[in-house]
Structures are given as structure tokens and as C-alpha cells.
Short mmCIF file of C-alpha atoms in Angstrom, two decimals:
data_model
loop_
_atom_site.label_atom_id
_atom_site.label_comp_id
_atom_site.label_asym_id
_atom_site.label_seq_id
_atom_site.Cartn_x
_atom_site.Cartn_y
_atom_site.Cartn_z
CA MET A 1 22.15 -26.91 16.13
CA SER A 2 18.69 -27.55 14.66
CA PHE A 3 16.65 -25.08 12.63
CA LEU A 4 13.99 -24.81 15.34
CA THR A 5 16.61 -24.13 18.00
CA LEU A 6 18.11 -21.34 15.90
CA LEU A 7 14.64 -20.01 15.17
CA GLY A 8 13.80 -19.90 18.87
CA LYS A 9 17.06 -18.16 19.73
CA GLU A 10 16.54 -15.58 17.00
CA LEU A 11 12.98 -14.87 18.14
CA GLY A 12 14.30 -14.40 21.66
CA MET A 13 16.94 -11.95 20.46
CA LEU A 14 14.42 -10.01 18.41
CA SER A 15 12.09 -9.75 21.41
CA ARG A 16 14.88 -7.88 23.21
CA ASN A 17 15.69 -5.63 20.26
CA LEU A 18 14.81 -1.98 20.96
CA VAL A 19 14.30 -1.29 17.23
CA VAL A 20 11.40 -3.78 17.21
CA TYR A 21 9.57 -1.77 19.85
CA LEU A 22 10.31 1.53 18.14
CA LEU A 23 8.88 0.22 14.88
CA LEU A 24 5.92 -1.28 16.73
CA ALA A 25 5.17 2.12 18.25
CA VAL A 26 5.29 3.79 14.83
CA ILE A 27 3.05 1.12 13.25
CA VAL A 28 0.49 1.37 16.06
CA LEU A 29 0.51 5.17 15.83
CA PHE A 30 -0.06 4.92 12.06
CA TYR A 31 -2.97 2.54 12.70
CA TRP A 32 -4.63 4.86 15.22
CA THR A 33 -4.24 7.99 13.13
CA ASN A 34 -5.20 6.50 9.76
CA TYR A 35 -7.53 3.53 10.13
CA ALA A 36 -9.02 3.78 13.63
CA THR A 37 -10.84 7.04 12.90
CA GLU A 38 -14.41 8.22 12.43
CA GLU A 39 -13.63 8.80 8.76
CA SER A 40 -12.91 5.08 8.37
CA TRP A 41 -15.98 3.98 10.33
CA SER A 42 -18.16 6.19 8.12
CA GLU A 43 -17.27 3.95 5.17
CA GLY A 44 -18.98 1.04 6.91
CA ARG A 45 -21.97 2.89 8.32
CA ALA A 46 -25.31 3.74 6.77
CA PRO A 47 -25.37 7.24 5.24
CA VAL A 48 -26.99 10.01 7.30
CA PRO A 49 -29.92 11.81 5.66
CA PRO A 50 -29.48 15.55 5.12
CA THR A 51 -31.27 18.18 7.15
CA GLU A 52 -32.97 21.00 5.30
CA THR A 53 -31.04 24.20 5.97
CA ALA A 54 -31.26 27.82 4.91
CA ASP A 55 -28.24 29.49 3.35
CA PRO A 56 -26.29 30.57 6.45
CA PHE A 57 -24.80 33.61 4.69
CA LEU A 58 -28.08 35.04 3.42
CA ALA A 59 -29.97 34.11 6.59
CA SER A 60 -27.58 36.16 8.69
CA GLY A 61 -28.45 39.33 6.74
CA GLU A 62 -24.76 40.03 6.21
CA GLY A 63 -24.69 39.92 2.43
CA THR A 64 -26.51 39.44 -0.83
CA LEU A 65 -25.96 37.32 -3.87
CA GLU A 66 -24.62 40.36 -5.69
CA GLU A 67 -21.89 40.88 -3.08
CA VAL A 68 -20.65 37.31 -2.76
CA PRO A 69 -20.84 34.41 -5.23
CA PRO A 70 -23.40 31.92 -3.94
CA MET A 71 -22.01 28.79 -2.28
CA PRO A 72 -23.93 25.51 -2.30
CA VAL A 73 -25.71 25.04 1.02
CA TYR A 74 -25.22 21.28 1.03
CA GLY A 75 -21.64 21.23 -0.20
CA PHE A 76 -20.42 19.14 -3.10
CA LYS A 77 -20.77 15.55 -4.24
CA GLU A 78 -18.71 13.34 -6.49
CA ILE A 79 -20.28 12.85 -9.88
CA THR A 80 -21.55 9.29 -10.32
CA ASP A 81 -23.54 9.72 -13.55
CA PRO A 82 -21.67 7.67 -16.20
CA VAL A 83 -22.57 10.13 -18.98
CA LEU A 84 -21.18 13.14 -17.09
CA ILE A 85 -18.02 11.20 -16.21
CA ALA A 86 -17.59 10.09 -19.82
CA GLN A 87 -18.10 13.62 -21.12
CA ARG A 88 -15.42 15.03 -18.81
CA TYR A 89 -12.93 12.34 -19.78
CA LEU A 90 -13.73 12.93 -23.44
CA TRP A 91 -12.83 16.60 -23.00
CA MET A 92 -9.52 15.61 -21.33
CA LEU A 93 -8.68 13.13 -24.08
CA GLU A 94 -9.48 15.52 -26.91
CA THR A 95 -7.44 18.25 -25.24
CA ASP A 96 -4.42 15.98 -24.76
CA LEU A 97 -4.59 14.71 -28.35
CA GLN A 98 -4.88 18.22 -29.74
CA ARG A 99 -1.83 19.58 -27.93
CA GLY A 100 0.22 16.39 -28.30
CA TRP A 101 1.16 15.81 -24.67
CA MET A 102 -0.43 14.71 -21.41
CA GLU A 103 -1.00 17.34 -18.79
CA ARG A 104 0.93 15.40 -16.16
CA ARG A 105 2.64 12.08 -15.58
CA ILE A 106 3.54 11.47 -11.95
CA ILE A 107 7.02 10.21 -11.05
CA PHE A 108 7.29 8.32 -7.73
CA GLY A 109 3.96 9.84 -6.76
CA ALA A 110 5.46 13.25 -6.07
CA PHE A 111 6.78 14.91 -9.24
CA ALA A 112 5.05 15.75 -12.51
CA HIS A 113 6.10 16.70 -16.01
CA LYS A 114 4.67 17.05 -19.50
CA SER A 115 4.87 13.80 -21.44
CA ARG A 116 4.80 13.90 -25.23
CA LEU A 117 2.36 11.42 -26.77
CA SER A 118 3.74 8.60 -28.85
CA GLN A 119 1.86 7.08 -31.76
CA LYS A 120 0.95 4.12 -29.55
CA ASP A 121 -0.35 6.49 -26.85
CA ARG A 122 -2.54 8.20 -29.43
CA GLU A 123 -3.98 4.87 -30.57
CA HIS A 124 -4.86 3.88 -27.01
CA MET A 125 -6.49 7.26 -26.41
CA LYS A 126 -8.55 7.08 -29.60
CA GLU A 127 -9.80 3.61 -28.62
CA THR A 128 -10.80 5.01 -25.23
CA ILE A 129 -12.66 7.89 -26.89
CA SER A 130 -14.73 5.28 -28.74
CA ASP A 131 -15.44 3.51 -25.44
CA PHE A 132 -16.61 6.73 -23.77
CA GLU A 133 -18.78 7.62 -26.78
CA ARG A 134 -20.55 4.30 -26.29
CA VAL A 135 -21.16 5.21 -22.65
CA VAL A 136 -22.76 8.50 -23.75
CA LYS A 137 -24.97 6.73 -26.30
CA GLU A 138 -25.97 3.80 -24.03
CA PRO A 139 -25.79 5.12 -20.44
CA THR A 140 -28.06 2.43 -18.99
CA LYS A 141 -25.43 -0.22 -19.73
CA TYR A 142 -22.79 1.43 -17.55
CA THR A 143 -22.29 2.62 -13.99
CA GLY A 144 -20.15 5.53 -12.85
CA ILE A 145 -17.51 3.13 -11.53
CA GLU A 146 -17.40 1.31 -14.86
CA ALA A 147 -16.90 4.64 -16.63
CA LYS A 148 -13.99 5.40 -14.31
CA GLN A 149 -12.61 1.96 -15.01
CA ILE A 150 -12.38 2.76 -18.72
CA ALA A 151 -10.06 5.64 -17.84
CA ALA A 152 -8.10 3.45 -15.41
CA ASP A 153 -7.54 0.86 -18.14
CA LEU A 154 -6.21 3.63 -20.37
CA ASP A 155 -3.85 4.70 -17.59
CA SER A 156 -2.41 1.18 -17.47
CA ALA A 157 -2.02 1.14 -21.25
CA LEU A 158 -0.16 4.47 -21.09
CA GLY A 159 2.27 3.10 -18.51
CA GLY A 160 0.60 4.29 -15.32
CA TRP A 161 0.76 7.45 -13.20
CA THR A 162 -1.21 9.61 -15.62
CA SER A 163 -4.19 11.85 -14.91
CA TYR A 164 -6.44 9.00 -16.11
CA MET A 165 -5.56 6.71 -13.18
CA ARG A 166 -8.12 6.04 -10.50
CA GLU A 167 -8.20 9.04 -8.17
CA GLY A 168 -6.07 10.94 -10.69
CA VAL A 169 -8.92 13.42 -11.00
CA THR A 170 -12.19 13.69 -9.11
CA PHE A 171 -15.24 15.17 -10.77
CA ILE A 172 -17.56 17.00 -8.40
CA GLU A 173 -20.67 19.12 -8.66
CA PRO A 174 -22.48 21.39 -6.17
CA ILE A 175 -25.45 20.23 -4.11
CA GLU A 176 -27.52 23.41 -4.22
CA THR A 177 -30.98 22.33 -3.07
CA PHE A 178 -32.45 20.04 -0.44
CA GLU A 179 -33.95 17.94 -3.22
CA ASP A 180 -30.48 17.44 -4.72
CA ALA A 181 -29.17 16.48 -1.28
CA MET A 182 -31.94 13.92 -0.81
CA GLU A 183 -31.29 12.47 -4.26
CA SER A 184 -27.60 12.08 -3.42
CA TYR A 185 -28.54 10.49 -0.09
CA ARG A 186 -30.86 7.97 -1.77
CA VAL A 187 -28.06 6.87 -4.09
CA LEU A 188 -25.73 6.36 -1.12
CA GLU A 189 -28.45 4.54 0.81
CA THR A 190 -29.09 2.17 -2.10
CA ASN A 191 -25.38 1.42 -2.45
CA TYR A 192 -25.09 0.76 1.28
CA ALA A 193 -28.12 -1.57 1.25
CA GLU A 194 -26.55 -3.54 -1.60
CA ARG A 195 -23.28 -3.87 0.35
CA VAL A 196 -25.16 -5.17 3.39
CA ALA A 197 -27.17 -7.63 1.31
CA ASP A 198 -23.98 -8.94 -0.33
CA GLY A 199 -22.15 -9.24 3.00
CA GLN A 200 -19.50 -6.75 1.90
CA ILE A 201 -19.30 -4.39 4.89
CA TYR A 202 -16.57 -6.18 6.86
CA PRO A 203 -14.62 -7.38 3.79
CA GLY A 204 -14.61 -3.77 2.60
CA MET A 205 -13.34 -2.52 5.95
CA ALA A 206 -10.70 -5.28 6.04
CA ARG A 207 -9.47 -4.16 2.61
CA LEU A 208 -9.28 -0.58 3.86
CA PHE A 209 -7.32 -1.75 6.93
CA SER A 210 -4.93 -3.71 4.72
CA ASP A 211 -4.52 -0.73 2.41
CA TYR A 212 -3.39 1.54 5.25
CA MET A 213 -1.17 -1.03 6.98
CA GLY A 214 0.41 -2.08 3.69
CA LEU A 215 2.03 1.36 3.57
CA THR A 216 4.01 0.46 6.69
CA ALA A 217 4.60 -3.20 5.76
CA GLY A 218 6.28 -2.07 2.55
CA LEU A 219 8.91 -0.05 4.41
CA PHE A 220 9.40 -0.62 8.13
CA PRO A 221 10.53 -4.31 8.11
CA VAL A 222 13.61 -3.34 6.11
CA PHE A 223 14.97 -1.37 9.07
CA LEU A 224 15.21 -4.67 10.95
CA ALA A 225 16.19 -6.94 8.05
CA ALA A 226 18.92 -4.67 6.71
CA PHE A 227 21.02 -5.08 9.86
CA ALA A 228 20.01 -8.63 10.78
CA MET A 229 23.13 -10.32 9.44
CA GLY A 230 25.49 -7.63 10.71
CA ARG A 231 24.55 -8.37 14.28
CA ASP A 232 27.07 -11.23 14.40
CA ARG A 233 29.93 -8.80 14.75
CA SER A 234 28.47 -6.98 17.73
CA SER A 235 27.35 -10.22 19.40
CA ARG A 236 30.80 -11.86 18.85
CA MET A 237 29.28 -14.77 16.92
CA PHE A 238 31.80 -14.67 14.05
CA GLU A 239 33.64 -17.78 15.20
CA LEU A 240 30.45 -19.82 15.19
CA VAL A 241 29.26 -18.33 11.93
CA ALA A 242 32.61 -18.95 10.22
CA SER A 243 32.69 -22.57 11.32
CA ARG A 244 31.33 -25.39 9.17
CA SER A 245 29.04 -26.72 11.91
CA ILE A 246 26.02 -24.70 10.72
CA ARG A 247 24.49 -25.11 7.30
CA ALA A 248 23.98 -21.83 5.45
CA TRP A 249 20.30 -22.43 4.68
CA ARG A 250 19.65 -23.31 8.31
CA TYR A 251 21.40 -20.23 9.66
CA VAL A 252 20.10 -17.62 7.18
CA GLY A 253 16.71 -19.31 6.92
CA ALA A 254 16.17 -19.31 10.67
CA ARG A 255 17.06 -15.64 10.94
CA TYR A 256 14.80 -14.74 8.01
CA SER A 257 11.92 -16.85 9.32
CA ALA A 258 12.16 -15.29 12.76
CA HIS A 259 11.87 -11.80 11.30
CA VAL A 260 8.92 -12.72 9.09
CA ILE A 261 7.10 -14.53 11.90
CA LEU A 262 7.53 -11.75 14.45
CA ILE A 263 6.61 -8.91 12.08
CA SER A 264 3.63 -10.86 10.70
CA LEU A 265 2.37 -11.51 14.23
CA ILE A 266 2.45 -7.78 14.92
CA TYR A 267 0.22 -7.10 11.93
CA LEU A 268 -2.12 -10.00 12.68
CA LEU A 269 -2.53 -8.72 16.24
CA LEU A 270 -3.33 -5.29 14.81
CA ALA A 271 -5.85 -6.96 12.49
CA THR A 272 -7.47 -8.49 15.57
CA VAL A 273 -7.66 -5.07 17.21
CA GLY A 274 -8.98 -3.64 13.96
CA ALA A 275 -11.72 -6.28 13.78
CA TRP A 276 -12.72 -5.55 17.39
CA GLN A 277 -12.83 -1.78 16.93
CA THR A 278 -14.61 -2.00 13.57
CA ALA A 279 -17.26 -4.35 14.92
CA ALA A 280 -17.77 -2.15 17.99
CA ALA A 281 -18.08 0.99 15.85
CA LEU A 282 -20.49 -0.50 13.30
CA ASP A 283 -22.61 -3.18 14.98
CA GLY A 284 -21.42 -3.67 18.56
CA THR A 285 -18.81 -6.00 20.01
CA GLU A 286 -21.07 -9.03 19.50
CA ALA A 287 -20.16 -8.82 15.79
CA PHE A 288 -16.46 -9.33 16.59
CA GLY A 289 -16.68 -13.07 15.90
CA ALA A 290 -17.91 -12.41 12.37
CA ALA A 291 -15.36 -9.67 11.66
CA LEU A 292 -12.26 -11.42 13.04
CA PRO A 293 -11.74 -14.20 10.44
CA ILE A 294 -12.34 -11.70 7.64
CA PHE A 295 -9.73 -9.26 8.97
CA LEU A 296 -7.20 -12.03 9.66
CA SER A 297 -7.60 -13.58 6.20
CA TYR A 298 -7.22 -10.24 4.42
CA ALA A 299 -4.25 -9.24 6.59
CA ALA A 300 -2.52 -12.57 5.96
CA GLY A 301 -3.09 -12.60 2.21
CA TRP A 302 -2.59 -8.88 1.69
CA LEU A 303 0.29 -8.04 4.06
CA VAL A 304 2.38 -11.17 4.68
CA PRO A 305 3.73 -11.42 1.08
CA THR A 306 4.84 -7.78 1.38
CA ILE A 307 6.53 -8.51 4.72
CA MET A 308 8.26 -11.57 3.25
CA ALA A 309 9.55 -9.64 0.22
CA THR A 310 10.65 -6.56 2.17
CA THR A 311 12.54 -8.68 4.71
CA ALA A 312 14.17 -10.86 2.05
CA PHE A 313 15.20 -7.81 0.04
CA GLY A 314 16.78 -6.21 3.10
CA MET A 315 18.79 -9.33 3.91
CA LEU A 316 19.82 -9.96 0.30
CA ILE A 317 21.19 -6.47 -0.33
CA SER A 318 22.88 -6.22 3.07
CA ILE A 319 24.63 -9.59 2.60
CA ALA A 320 25.59 -8.82 -1.00
CA THR A 321 26.98 -5.35 -0.26
CA GLY A 322 28.11 -5.88 3.32
CA SER A 323 26.18 -2.76 4.30
CA GLY A 324 22.71 -2.46 5.78
CA VAL A 325 22.56 1.24 5.02
CA ALA A 326 22.56 0.63 1.26
CA VAL A 327 19.20 -1.16 1.46
CA ILE A 328 17.17 1.73 2.87
CA PRO A 329 17.25 4.19 -0.08
CA LEU A 330 16.51 1.34 -2.50
CA GLN A 331 13.52 0.30 -0.40
CA ILE A 332 12.25 3.89 -0.26
CA VAL A 333 12.33 4.11 -4.07
CA TRP A 334 10.40 0.81 -4.32
CA TRP A 335 7.91 2.17 -1.78
CA PHE A 336 7.29 5.33 -3.82
CA ILE A 337 6.78 3.29 -6.98
CA SER A 338 4.10 1.23 -5.23
CA VAL A 339 2.20 3.94 -3.37
CA PHE A 340 0.13 5.31 -6.31
CA PRO A 341 -2.54 5.04 -7.57
CA LEU A 342 -4.85 4.53 -4.60
CA ILE A 343 -6.83 1.86 -6.43
CA GLY A 344 -6.67 -0.08 -9.67
CA ASP A 345 -3.01 -0.92 -10.36
CA TYR A 346 -1.79 -4.37 -9.29
CA ARG A 347 1.05 -5.04 -11.69
CA LEU A 348 3.96 -7.13 -10.47
CA HIS A 349 6.21 -4.19 -9.63
CA LYS A 350 3.76 -3.10 -6.89
CA LEU A 351 5.30 -4.26 -3.62
CA PHE A 352 2.12 -3.56 -1.66
CA LEU A 353 -1.49 -3.21 -2.75
CA ARG A 354 -3.67 -0.11 -2.65
CA PHE A 355 -7.45 -0.29 -2.34
CA ASN A 356 -8.23 2.96 -0.57
CA THR A 357 -11.96 2.49 -0.08
CA GLY A 358 -14.27 0.39 2.06
CA ALA A 359 -16.72 0.05 -0.83
CA GLU A 360 -16.52 -0.96 -4.51
CA ALA A 361 -16.66 -4.71 -4.00
CA GLY A 362 -17.32 -5.11 -7.71
CA THR A 363 -14.08 -3.30 -8.52
CA PHE A 364 -12.20 -5.57 -6.10
CA HIS A 365 -13.61 -8.72 -7.65
CA ARG A 366 -12.74 -7.40 -11.11
CA TYR A 367 -9.10 -7.19 -10.04
CA ALA A 368 -9.13 -10.34 -7.89
CA ASP A 369 -7.05 -12.42 -10.31
CA MET A 370 -4.43 -9.67 -10.69
CA ILE A 371 -4.27 -9.22 -6.91
CA MET A 372 -3.85 -12.96 -6.36
CA ALA A 373 -1.12 -13.13 -9.01
CA ASN A 374 0.66 -10.18 -7.43
CA ARG A 375 0.62 -11.74 -3.95
CA LEU A 376 1.80 -15.15 -5.17
CA PHE A 377 4.55 -13.46 -7.18
CA TYR A 378 5.92 -11.78 -4.06
CA VAL A 379 5.84 -14.99 -2.05
CA PHE A 380 7.97 -16.72 -4.70
CA LEU A 381 10.15 -13.64 -5.16
CA ALA A 382 10.81 -13.54 -1.44
CA LEU A 383 11.83 -17.20 -1.43
CA ALA A 384 14.08 -16.60 -4.45
CA MET A 385 15.73 -13.59 -2.80
CA ILE A 386 16.40 -15.37 0.49
CA THR A 387 17.80 -18.35 -1.45
CA ALA A 388 20.14 -15.98 -3.28
CA ALA A 389 21.09 -14.39 0.04
CA THR A 390 21.92 -17.83 1.45
CA ILE A 391 24.13 -18.69 -1.54
CA ILE A 392 26.00 -15.38 -1.29
CA TRP A 393 26.46 -15.81 2.45
CA GLU A 394 27.84 -19.32 1.99
CA ARG A 395 30.25 -18.22 -0.73
CA LYS A 396 31.57 -15.43 1.48
CA ARG A 397 32.06 -17.91 4.30
CA SER A 398 33.75 -20.43 2.01
CA SER A 399 36.08 -17.80 0.58
CA GLY A 400 37.49 -17.15 4.04
CA LYS A 401 36.29 -13.56 4.22
CA MET A 402 34.44 -14.20 7.46
CA THR A 403 37.38 -16.04 9.00
CA LYS A 404 39.70 -13.24 7.95
CA SER A 405 37.37 -10.73 9.57
CA VAL A 406 37.39 -12.75 12.78
CA PHE A 407 41.20 -12.91 12.74
CA ASN A 408 41.52 -9.15 12.19
CA LEU A 409 38.97 -8.45 14.91
CA ARG A 410 40.74 -10.68 17.42
CA ARG A 411 44.15 -9.23 16.54
CA LYS A 412 42.77 -5.73 17.12
CA GLN A 413 41.28 -6.77 20.45
CA ALA A 414 44.57 -8.43 21.50
CA GLY A 415 46.45 -5.25 20.62
CA MET A 416 44.12 -3.18 22.72
CA LEU A 417 44.52 -5.52 25.70
CA LEU A 418 48.30 -5.45 25.38
CA GLN A 419 48.26 -1.66 25.22
CA ASN A 420 46.06 -1.47 28.30
CA GLY A 421 48.37 -3.90 30.12
CA ASN A 422 51.45 -1.78 29.31
CA GLU A 423 49.69 1.36 30.52
CA GLY A 424 48.80 -0.43 33.76
#
């Protein structure tokens, strides 16, 4: 039986698998509730100018400043001034060095503990203090994002998951006057105009789409892959599998390829829907033609390596252990390791990539080489894992374990038939 024939048969079987449709429903629901929202579209739209407003509390005549602490009429904004950002990080660094431990170090993105500083940690932190002092002295040479990047680089040097990681802390300040609100709006308007001029609106939205969908691609495929090889027992294919008429690479490779192809198609179809909805929300459906290739290219490069690795890992562990259940907790741990931070960490242990913003094209290009290396690593890792799975599968077949399982299964079935015949 040829590889293509096996591939076609496996695709046909997967198309009738109820688990595929359950996972598809979950993935689509995740898409609609996370990416296809007004909050996402706002990242690709021009900012809305503020409207001058009186303080609603004081205007109502229900209170005075003496009775209630004043609240900013126009809310809060994230600090973008590089000097202010540097000064706040300097305070954090000096505090941590003085007490000898970091305030928190996140484990699997959920738990925190105090981490005592090593001598190497102290050296990295002192170097970063010098970097931030340069920002304070020469603010015109830096942007707010570059100041944040200094802290993110420190986070990587400290091993990751510290309060210095991107999005580890957010510095905000009140917008108390209409003039302050207009100043904040002008900054946002300038940034948006630069993104439009550089053609970065749809690439930014495609990265945001890939960020959200990567969360599902790093977990859901394993629920199919983990039980892919165990289906032979239920489908009574042991005799064919145990025979020497099918090469191991052809059999395992066809099953693996079918899973990767089908799951990848689901995400590419969602990318097509995402391109359509994004274009319609931002510029009208006539922009769909421009958005589609961008979304498809990002989805393919960003998500397919994750799908390949997740599927290969599920098959490898299930074949090696003989249990599909064993794969799931291991995959969940890997998922937690990869989920934080939301931007700025693309080391090789990150199964999927996070870039939780539709902006910051400069930050993306700064990490482009690391992102490319990460994606290529997972393509080769996936191929290595499925090769190992094929070797293990062949050794189990050659050792007679599969044939023995067939014999025991048939003997059990014969016993049941004999018992039923005697009862009849």
C-alpha cells in the first residue's frame, strides 16, 4: 500500500472522528471570543480623539473633593516617556539589590515566590542600572519601548519569568485634564500614522491572530495525536499492522502527515476568516485581497511548526509508553512554560510564540532572527520526534509484541464466542 493511499485513508478516518469536530468547535469558539472582538479591531484602527468632559462626580452636586479623593476624568494611560520608565525600573532594581531577592519569579505562569539573588544576578542588574542611567541622561536617544526592552533583556539574563519581563509590570499615570488627554491622543495618532505609512496594520493584526491561535495550537492537537496509534486495536487493524507488508516509516509517517495536514488546514481556514473579518472591520471587504496573503503567511510560519511539534510529541510519547493518557499532562506543562511572557521571549523551549499586540513592528523586527530560529528548530524537532516514534514502533513490531497482542486479543474473542455458544 503506497504512502499516498495510506494518507488518503487516514484523512478519511479523521474526517469521521468526532474528537476532530469537538476540537474544531473549541478552537472556533476561542477565535470568536479572543481575536474576533472590538478590542482586537481597535488595535488596527485610528485612535479616537477625546471629548472634553466635566468631572461627573462634582457636576452631579453629590460630593466635594474633601469627601472623595478626586478621580481622573479621562482615566489612565500607560507611561511612554523613556525617562519615567527608566526611573521606575531603577527604583525596582535598587530595591531588589538592597534586600537581596527579587519580589517575584513566576513558575509556569501561575505561581510566585521570592528568589534570592546570586552574584551573577547582581552583576546583570548593576549593568542594567547603568543602561537606565544612560536613558535618564540622554532621553532623546531612546523610546519608551526601547526602555522597556532594556528590562526585558535583563529578564532573559535572569532566567525569565521575573517582574522585569515584558508585561511583568505596567506603569500608568492619570489623565487629569483635557490637555493631557489630547497630548496622549496625539502620541497615539502619530504612532498609528507611522504604522500605516510602513504598511504594518495587517501584519500587526496577523501577528495578534497568530498569538491568540498559538495558545490552542500548542495544546489541542495532542488530544488527537496521543490516541492516533492506539486506534488500531479498536479498528481491528492489528493483523495488518503486525505484518511485514507495510514499512514503518510509511505507516507512521502517513498517520502523522494526515494529522498535521488536517489540523493545519483548520488553522489556515481560520486565518482566511480572520483576514476577511479584519479587513471588513478596518477598511471594508475590498481590502480582503491585501490582508489574506499576510494572514496566511503568518499563520503558516507561526502556527504550523507548533502543530507539527505538538502532534509529533503526542505520537512519540504514546508509542513509547503505550498510553495516550501519559502525553496530556506533559503537554500541559510544556504549554504553561511557553505561555508567558506575552511578548519578548523566543528561546528554544517556547513551543508557541507570544506577541500579544497589533503594534510594535520595531520590536517584532528586533526579534525576527530569534523567532525564525525558534520556528525552524521546532520543524526539525518535530521531524526528529516522528523519526524516533517510527523507530520505536518498528522495534515493538519486530519484537513480536504486536503479534502477541493480536494473539491474546483473538484468543479472548474466541473464548467469548465459545461461551456464548455454550449458553445458547
